[in-house]
């Protein structure tokens, strides 16, 4: 209200359509209060614009602009080789390694990932899950699902910035089987480390990753198994990784993001 009284414009970067821990009803009620005060919505993708307006039809009466989420190139150390990374994590040099890296939350579909991995993995295929669980119950549930599988590796703790490179450089590809997702910083982080990504084939993630870096999940259980199998069997993951890096290097550079925000703010003042 103070901002309105002083006629200061309000800009909202729309990262989620629904809060991860909330309900749509609560989000709608809060959204109506907030949206009355918003001058401009920022969508990270062109595909996201339509979804924002579908989610909140009254947003069509406001300005909606597209400014990509910045990449993570140079944000974390990235100096060790895949071989050294695997040795630090005690993983085989010649394994095929799928990685989930990030906070472990129910909406991210890790229970389904473990089930799919157990269904399709070959003798040289590994799954690494690294991140801080949201609670002890979620950690115990995943351990129970894994049933001491010899090639499922858990690192249940917050991964320090200096270790991000260890996990990502050890992996052949990343997998994010979200049950519900709009934007994902984790996907952009993986792309920034030259990793192809197994993730839902949403219009937003397809725009972010592009056709060469996304190994799409088209349906829930069977689709995840198919995508995971395709990733483990893929012979050009290195090419896909290079495409991933080049895409976010160009499309998601902080120089262009800063320029676009500067122009946006200048237009509102």
GROMACS .gro file of C-alpha atoms in nm:
model
  269
    1UNK     CA    1   0.000   0.000   0.000
    2UNK     CA    2   0.289   0.235   0.075
    3UNK     CA    3   0.429   0.165  -0.271
    4UNK     CA    4   0.092   0.239  -0.429
    5UNK     CA    5   0.062   0.564  -0.239
    6UNK     CA    6   0.406   0.667  -0.361
    7UNK     CA    7   0.319   0.545  -0.714
    8UNK     CA    8   0.613   0.306  -0.722
    9UNK     CA    9   0.558   0.031  -0.986
   10UNK     CA   10   0.566  -0.333  -0.873
   11UNK     CA   11   0.722  -0.606  -1.089
   12UNK     CA   12   0.666  -0.977  -1.020
   13UNK     CA   13   0.905  -1.245  -1.150
   14UNK     CA   14   0.665  -1.540  -1.178
   15UNK     CA   15   0.868  -1.846  -1.084
   16UNK     CA   16   0.578  -2.069  -0.979
   17UNK     CA   17   0.213  -2.090  -1.077
   18UNK     CA   18   0.130  -2.266  -0.749
   19UNK     CA   19   0.346  -2.258  -0.438
   20UNK     CA   20   0.514  -2.593  -0.373
   21UNK     CA   21   0.375  -2.626  -0.022
   22UNK     CA   22   0.045  -2.442  -0.060
   23UNK     CA   23  -0.296  -2.498  -0.214
   24UNK     CA   24  -0.441  -2.348  -0.529
   25UNK     CA   25  -0.723  -2.193  -0.328
   26UNK     CA   26  -0.482  -2.020  -0.090
   27UNK     CA   27  -0.266  -1.913  -0.384
   28UNK     CA   28  -0.570  -1.772  -0.564
   29UNK     CA   29  -0.677  -1.571  -0.260
   30UNK     CA   30  -0.327  -1.434  -0.208
   31UNK     CA   31  -0.290  -1.385  -0.581
   32UNK     CA   32  -0.596  -1.162  -0.609
   33UNK     CA   33  -0.464  -0.937  -0.334
   34UNK     CA   34  -0.119  -0.926  -0.493
   35UNK     CA   35  -0.231  -0.892  -0.853
   36UNK     CA   36  -0.426  -0.577  -0.778
   37UNK     CA   37  -0.091  -0.419  -0.703
   38UNK     CA   38   0.121  -0.562  -0.985
   39UNK     CA   39   0.215  -0.340  -1.279
   40UNK     CA   40   0.424  -0.591  -1.476
   41UNK     CA   41   0.464  -0.969  -1.476
   42UNK     CA   42   0.795  -1.120  -1.585
   43UNK     CA   43   0.784  -1.466  -1.744
   44UNK     CA   44   1.109  -1.655  -1.796
   45UNK     CA   45   0.979  -1.803  -2.122
   46UNK     CA   46   0.738  -1.723  -2.403
   47UNK     CA   47   0.553  -2.044  -2.326
   48UNK     CA   48   0.508  -1.925  -1.970
   49UNK     CA   49   0.316  -1.613  -2.074
   50UNK     CA   50   0.012  -1.812  -2.184
   51UNK     CA   51   0.023  -2.023  -1.868
   52UNK     CA   52   0.038  -1.715  -1.645
   53UNK     CA   53  -0.266  -1.569  -1.819
   54UNK     CA   54  -0.450  -1.902  -1.800
   55UNK     CA   55  -0.373  -1.933  -1.430
   56UNK     CA   56  -0.473  -1.575  -1.353
   57UNK     CA   57  -0.699  -1.445  -1.634
   58UNK     CA   58  -0.691  -1.091  -1.491
   59UNK     CA   59  -0.316  -1.081  -1.570
   60UNK     CA   60  -0.417  -1.026  -1.934
   61UNK     CA   61  -0.498  -0.669  -1.838
   62UNK     CA   62  -0.143  -0.604  -1.722
   63UNK     CA   63   0.193  -0.597  -1.897
   64UNK     CA   64   0.360  -0.939  -1.927
   65UNK     CA   65   0.720  -0.944  -2.055
   66UNK     CA   66   0.965  -1.227  -2.121
   67UNK     CA   67   1.309  -1.213  -1.960
   68UNK     CA   68   1.492  -1.549  -1.927
   69UNK     CA   69   1.619  -1.689  -1.598
   70UNK     CA   70   1.992  -1.625  -1.582
   71UNK     CA   71   2.232  -1.918  -1.621
   72UNK     CA   72   2.472  -2.053  -1.358
   73UNK     CA   73   2.786  -2.046  -1.572
   74UNK     CA   74   3.067  -1.927  -1.346
   75UNK     CA   75   2.842  -1.917  -1.039
   76UNK     CA   76   3.009  -2.226  -0.892
   77UNK     CA   77   3.358  -2.374  -0.928
   78UNK     CA   78   3.387  -2.593  -1.237
   79UNK     CA   79   3.743  -2.715  -1.257
   80UNK     CA   80   3.759  -3.087  -1.185
   81UNK     CA   81   3.736  -3.357  -1.450
   82UNK     CA   82   3.463  -3.621  -1.462
   83UNK     CA   83   3.719  -3.884  -1.366
   84UNK     CA   84   3.832  -3.693  -1.057
   85UNK     CA   85   3.471  -3.618  -0.962
   86UNK     CA   86   3.382  -3.987  -0.975
   87UNK     CA   87   3.680  -4.084  -0.766
   88UNK     CA   88   3.586  -3.827  -0.502
   89UNK     CA   89   3.239  -3.983  -0.485
   90UNK     CA   90   3.372  -4.341  -0.506
   91UNK     CA   91   3.185  -4.410  -0.830
   92UNK     CA   92   3.313  -4.635  -1.111
   93UNK     CA   93   3.511  -4.466  -1.386
   94UNK     CA   94   3.313  -4.636  -1.663
   95UNK     CA   95   2.961  -4.622  -1.515
   96UNK     CA   96   2.661  -4.447  -1.667
   97UNK     CA   97   2.545  -4.209  -1.394
   98UNK     CA   98   2.207  -4.036  -1.360
   99UNK     CA   99   2.196  -3.751  -1.109
  100UNK     CA  100   1.922  -3.577  -0.917
  101UNK     CA  101   2.068  -3.271  -0.744
  102UNK     CA  102   1.860  -3.038  -0.530
  103UNK     CA  103   1.636  -3.011  -0.229
  104UNK     CA  104   1.443  -3.334  -0.186
  105UNK     CA  105   1.070  -3.256  -0.184
  106UNK     CA  106   0.761  -3.462  -0.252
  107UNK     CA  107   0.656  -3.279  -0.569
  108UNK     CA  108   0.985  -3.369  -0.739
  109UNK     CA  109   0.882  -3.732  -0.796
  110UNK     CA  110   1.184  -3.909  -0.648
  111UNK     CA  111   0.979  -4.209  -0.539
  112UNK     CA  112   0.879  -4.261  -0.901
  113UNK     CA  113   1.238  -4.206  -1.013
  114UNK     CA  114   1.368  -4.483  -0.788
  115UNK     CA  115   1.095  -4.720  -0.906
  116UNK     CA  116   1.169  -4.640  -1.271
  117UNK     CA  117   1.544  -4.680  -1.219
  118UNK     CA  118   1.499  -5.022  -1.056
  119UNK     CA  119   1.286  -5.124  -1.353
  120UNK     CA  120   1.520  -5.021  -1.637
  121UNK     CA  121   1.877  -4.994  -1.507
  122UNK     CA  122   2.150  -5.217  -1.644
  123UNK     CA  123   2.450  -5.347  -1.452
  124UNK     CA  124   2.657  -5.038  -1.536
  125UNK     CA  125   2.384  -4.781  -1.468
  126UNK     CA  126   2.394  -4.581  -1.144
  127UNK     CA  127   2.157  -4.335  -0.978
  128UNK     CA  128   2.286  -4.062  -0.747
  129UNK     CA  129   2.041  -3.855  -0.540
  130UNK     CA  130   2.204  -3.558  -0.368
  131UNK     CA  131   2.038  -3.290  -0.160
  132UNK     CA  132   1.878  -3.202   0.170
  133UNK     CA  133   1.548  -3.381   0.244
  134UNK     CA  134   1.253  -3.166   0.350
  135UNK     CA  135   1.205  -3.398   0.649
  136UNK     CA  136   1.323  -3.726   0.800
  137UNK     CA  137   1.015  -3.911   0.675
  138UNK     CA  138   1.093  -3.837   0.310
  139UNK     CA  139   1.451  -3.956   0.357
  140UNK     CA  140   1.338  -4.282   0.519
  141UNK     CA  141   1.079  -4.342   0.247
  142UNK     CA  142   1.337  -4.311  -0.030
  143UNK     CA  143   1.582  -4.539   0.152
  144UNK     CA  144   1.307  -4.797   0.188
  145UNK     CA  145   1.224  -4.776  -0.183
  146UNK     CA  146   1.591  -4.819  -0.273
  147UNK     CA  147   1.612  -5.131  -0.054
  148UNK     CA  148   1.992  -5.111  -0.029
  149UNK     CA  149   2.026  -5.128  -0.408
  150UNK     CA  150   2.402  -5.145  -0.474
  151UNK     CA  151   2.396  -4.880  -0.747
  152UNK     CA  152   2.167  -4.621  -0.586
  153UNK     CA  153   2.372  -4.366  -0.395
  154UNK     CA  154   2.223  -4.110  -0.156
  155UNK     CA  155   2.389  -3.795  -0.024
  156UNK     CA  156   2.125  -3.664   0.215
  157UNK     CA  157   2.261  -3.322   0.304
  158UNK     CA  158   2.275  -2.970   0.168
  159UNK     CA  159   2.541  -2.977  -0.101
  160UNK     CA  160   2.794  -2.697  -0.037
  161UNK     CA  161   2.869  -2.463  -0.326
  162UNK     CA  162   3.221  -2.605  -0.359
  163UNK     CA  163   3.081  -2.958  -0.411
  164UNK     CA  164   2.823  -2.875  -0.678
  165UNK     CA  165   3.085  -2.937  -0.947
  166UNK     CA  166   3.173  -3.276  -0.799
  167UNK     CA  167   2.824  -3.416  -0.842
  168UNK     CA  168   2.748  -3.253  -1.176
  169UNK     CA  169   3.082  -3.337  -1.337
  170UNK     CA  170   3.054  -3.697  -1.218
  171UNK     CA  171   2.715  -3.738  -1.389
  172UNK     CA  172   2.636  -3.831  -1.748
  173UNK     CA  173   2.295  -3.665  -1.732
  174UNK     CA  174   2.051  -3.519  -1.480
  175UNK     CA  175   1.698  -3.631  -1.411
  176UNK     CA  176   1.415  -3.419  -1.268
  177UNK     CA  177   1.085  -3.613  -1.281
  178UNK     CA  178   0.871  -3.336  -1.132
  179UNK     CA  179   0.509  -3.420  -1.061
  180UNK     CA  180   0.425  -3.054  -1.114
  181UNK     CA  181   0.657  -2.783  -1.245
  182UNK     CA  182   0.654  -2.442  -1.409
  183UNK     CA  183   1.011  -2.308  -1.401
  184UNK     CA  184   1.318  -2.487  -1.267
  185UNK     CA  185   1.648  -2.337  -1.159
  186UNK     CA  186   1.781  -2.691  -1.112
  187UNK     CA  187   1.733  -2.764  -1.482
  188UNK     CA  188   1.919  -2.445  -1.578
  189UNK     CA  189   2.199  -2.538  -1.338
  190UNK     CA  190   2.234  -2.879  -1.506
  191UNK     CA  191   2.239  -2.722  -1.852
  192UNK     CA  192   2.504  -2.476  -1.730
  193UNK     CA  193   2.723  -2.775  -1.641
  194UNK     CA  194   2.684  -2.934  -1.985
  195UNK     CA  195   2.428  -3.195  -1.886
  196UNK     CA  196   2.134  -3.323  -2.085
  197UNK     CA  197   1.822  -3.342  -1.870
  198UNK     CA  198   1.547  -3.599  -1.830
  199UNK     CA  199   1.241  -3.394  -1.736
  200UNK     CA  200   0.870  -3.354  -1.818
  201UNK     CA  201   0.795  -3.243  -2.172
  202UNK     CA  202   0.625  -2.921  -2.068
  203UNK     CA  203   0.625  -2.632  -2.312
  204UNK     CA  204   0.832  -2.424  -2.069
  205UNK     CA  205   1.106  -2.684  -2.016
  206UNK     CA  206   1.117  -2.759  -2.388
  207UNK     CA  207   1.177  -2.391  -2.454
  208UNK     CA  208   1.445  -2.370  -2.183
  209UNK     CA  209   1.640  -2.683  -2.276
  210UNK     CA  210   1.574  -2.699  -2.648
  211UNK     CA  211   1.529  -3.015  -2.854
  212UNK     CA  212   1.887  -3.138  -2.820
  213UNK     CA  213   1.932  -3.118  -2.443
  214UNK     CA  214   1.593  -3.240  -2.317
  215UNK     CA  215   1.518  -3.611  -2.289
  216UNK     CA  216   1.143  -3.571  -2.244
  217UNK     CA  217   0.908  -3.753  -2.008
  218UNK     CA  218   0.575  -3.765  -2.191
  219UNK     CA  219   0.368  -3.957  -1.933
  220UNK     CA  220   0.421  -4.035  -1.567
  221UNK     CA  221   0.532  -4.395  -1.487
  222UNK     CA  222   0.585  -4.549  -1.830
  223UNK     CA  223   0.712  -4.223  -1.975
  224UNK     CA  224   0.971  -4.187  -1.701
  225UNK     CA  225   1.093  -4.542  -1.756
  226UNK     CA  226   1.118  -4.484  -2.132
  227UNK     CA  227   1.305  -4.154  -2.091
  228UNK     CA  228   1.544  -4.298  -1.832
  229UNK     CA  229   1.615  -4.601  -2.049
  230UNK     CA  230   1.676  -4.378  -2.350
  231UNK     CA  231   1.918  -4.164  -2.148
  232UNK     CA  232   2.119  -4.461  -2.021
  233UNK     CA  233   2.138  -4.600  -2.376
  234UNK     CA  234   2.209  -4.266  -2.547
  235UNK     CA  235   2.541  -4.261  -2.732
  236UNK     CA  236   2.564  -3.884  -2.784
  237UNK     CA  237   2.518  -3.745  -2.434
  238UNK     CA  238   2.836  -3.541  -2.472
  239UNK     CA  239   2.690  -3.371  -2.780
  240UNK     CA  240   2.365  -3.306  -2.596
  241UNK     CA  241   2.565  -3.161  -2.307
  242UNK     CA  242   2.747  -2.920  -2.538
  243UNK     CA  243   2.414  -2.814  -2.686
  244UNK     CA  244   2.283  -2.756  -2.334
  245UNK     CA  245   2.573  -2.531  -2.244
  246UNK     CA  246   2.561  -2.334  -2.569
  247UNK     CA  247   2.187  -2.276  -2.531
  248UNK     CA  248   2.201  -2.130  -2.181
  249UNK     CA  249   2.525  -1.944  -2.256
  250UNK     CA  250   2.349  -1.749  -2.529
  251UNK     CA  251   1.985  -1.742  -2.423
  252UNK     CA  252   2.032  -1.702  -2.047
  253UNK     CA  253   2.337  -1.477  -2.020
  254UNK     CA  254   2.329  -1.239  -1.725
  255UNK     CA  255   2.446  -0.955  -1.947
  256UNK     CA  256   2.132  -0.976  -2.158
  257UNK     CA  257   1.912  -1.044  -1.853
  258UNK     CA  258   2.049  -0.731  -1.681
  259UNK     CA  259   1.998  -0.525  -1.997
  260UNK     CA  260   1.638  -0.639  -2.030
  261UNK     CA  261   1.557  -0.563  -1.667
  262UNK     CA  262   1.724  -0.224  -1.691
  263UNK     CA  263   1.511  -0.139  -1.993
  264UNK     CA  264   1.197  -0.267  -1.819
  265UNK     CA  265   1.255  -0.064  -1.504
  266UNK     CA  266   1.343   0.246  -1.705
  267UNK     CA  267   1.014   0.215  -1.892
  268UNK     CA  268   0.817   0.201  -1.567
  269UNK     CA  269   0.976   0.501  -1.394
   0.00000   0.00000   0.00000
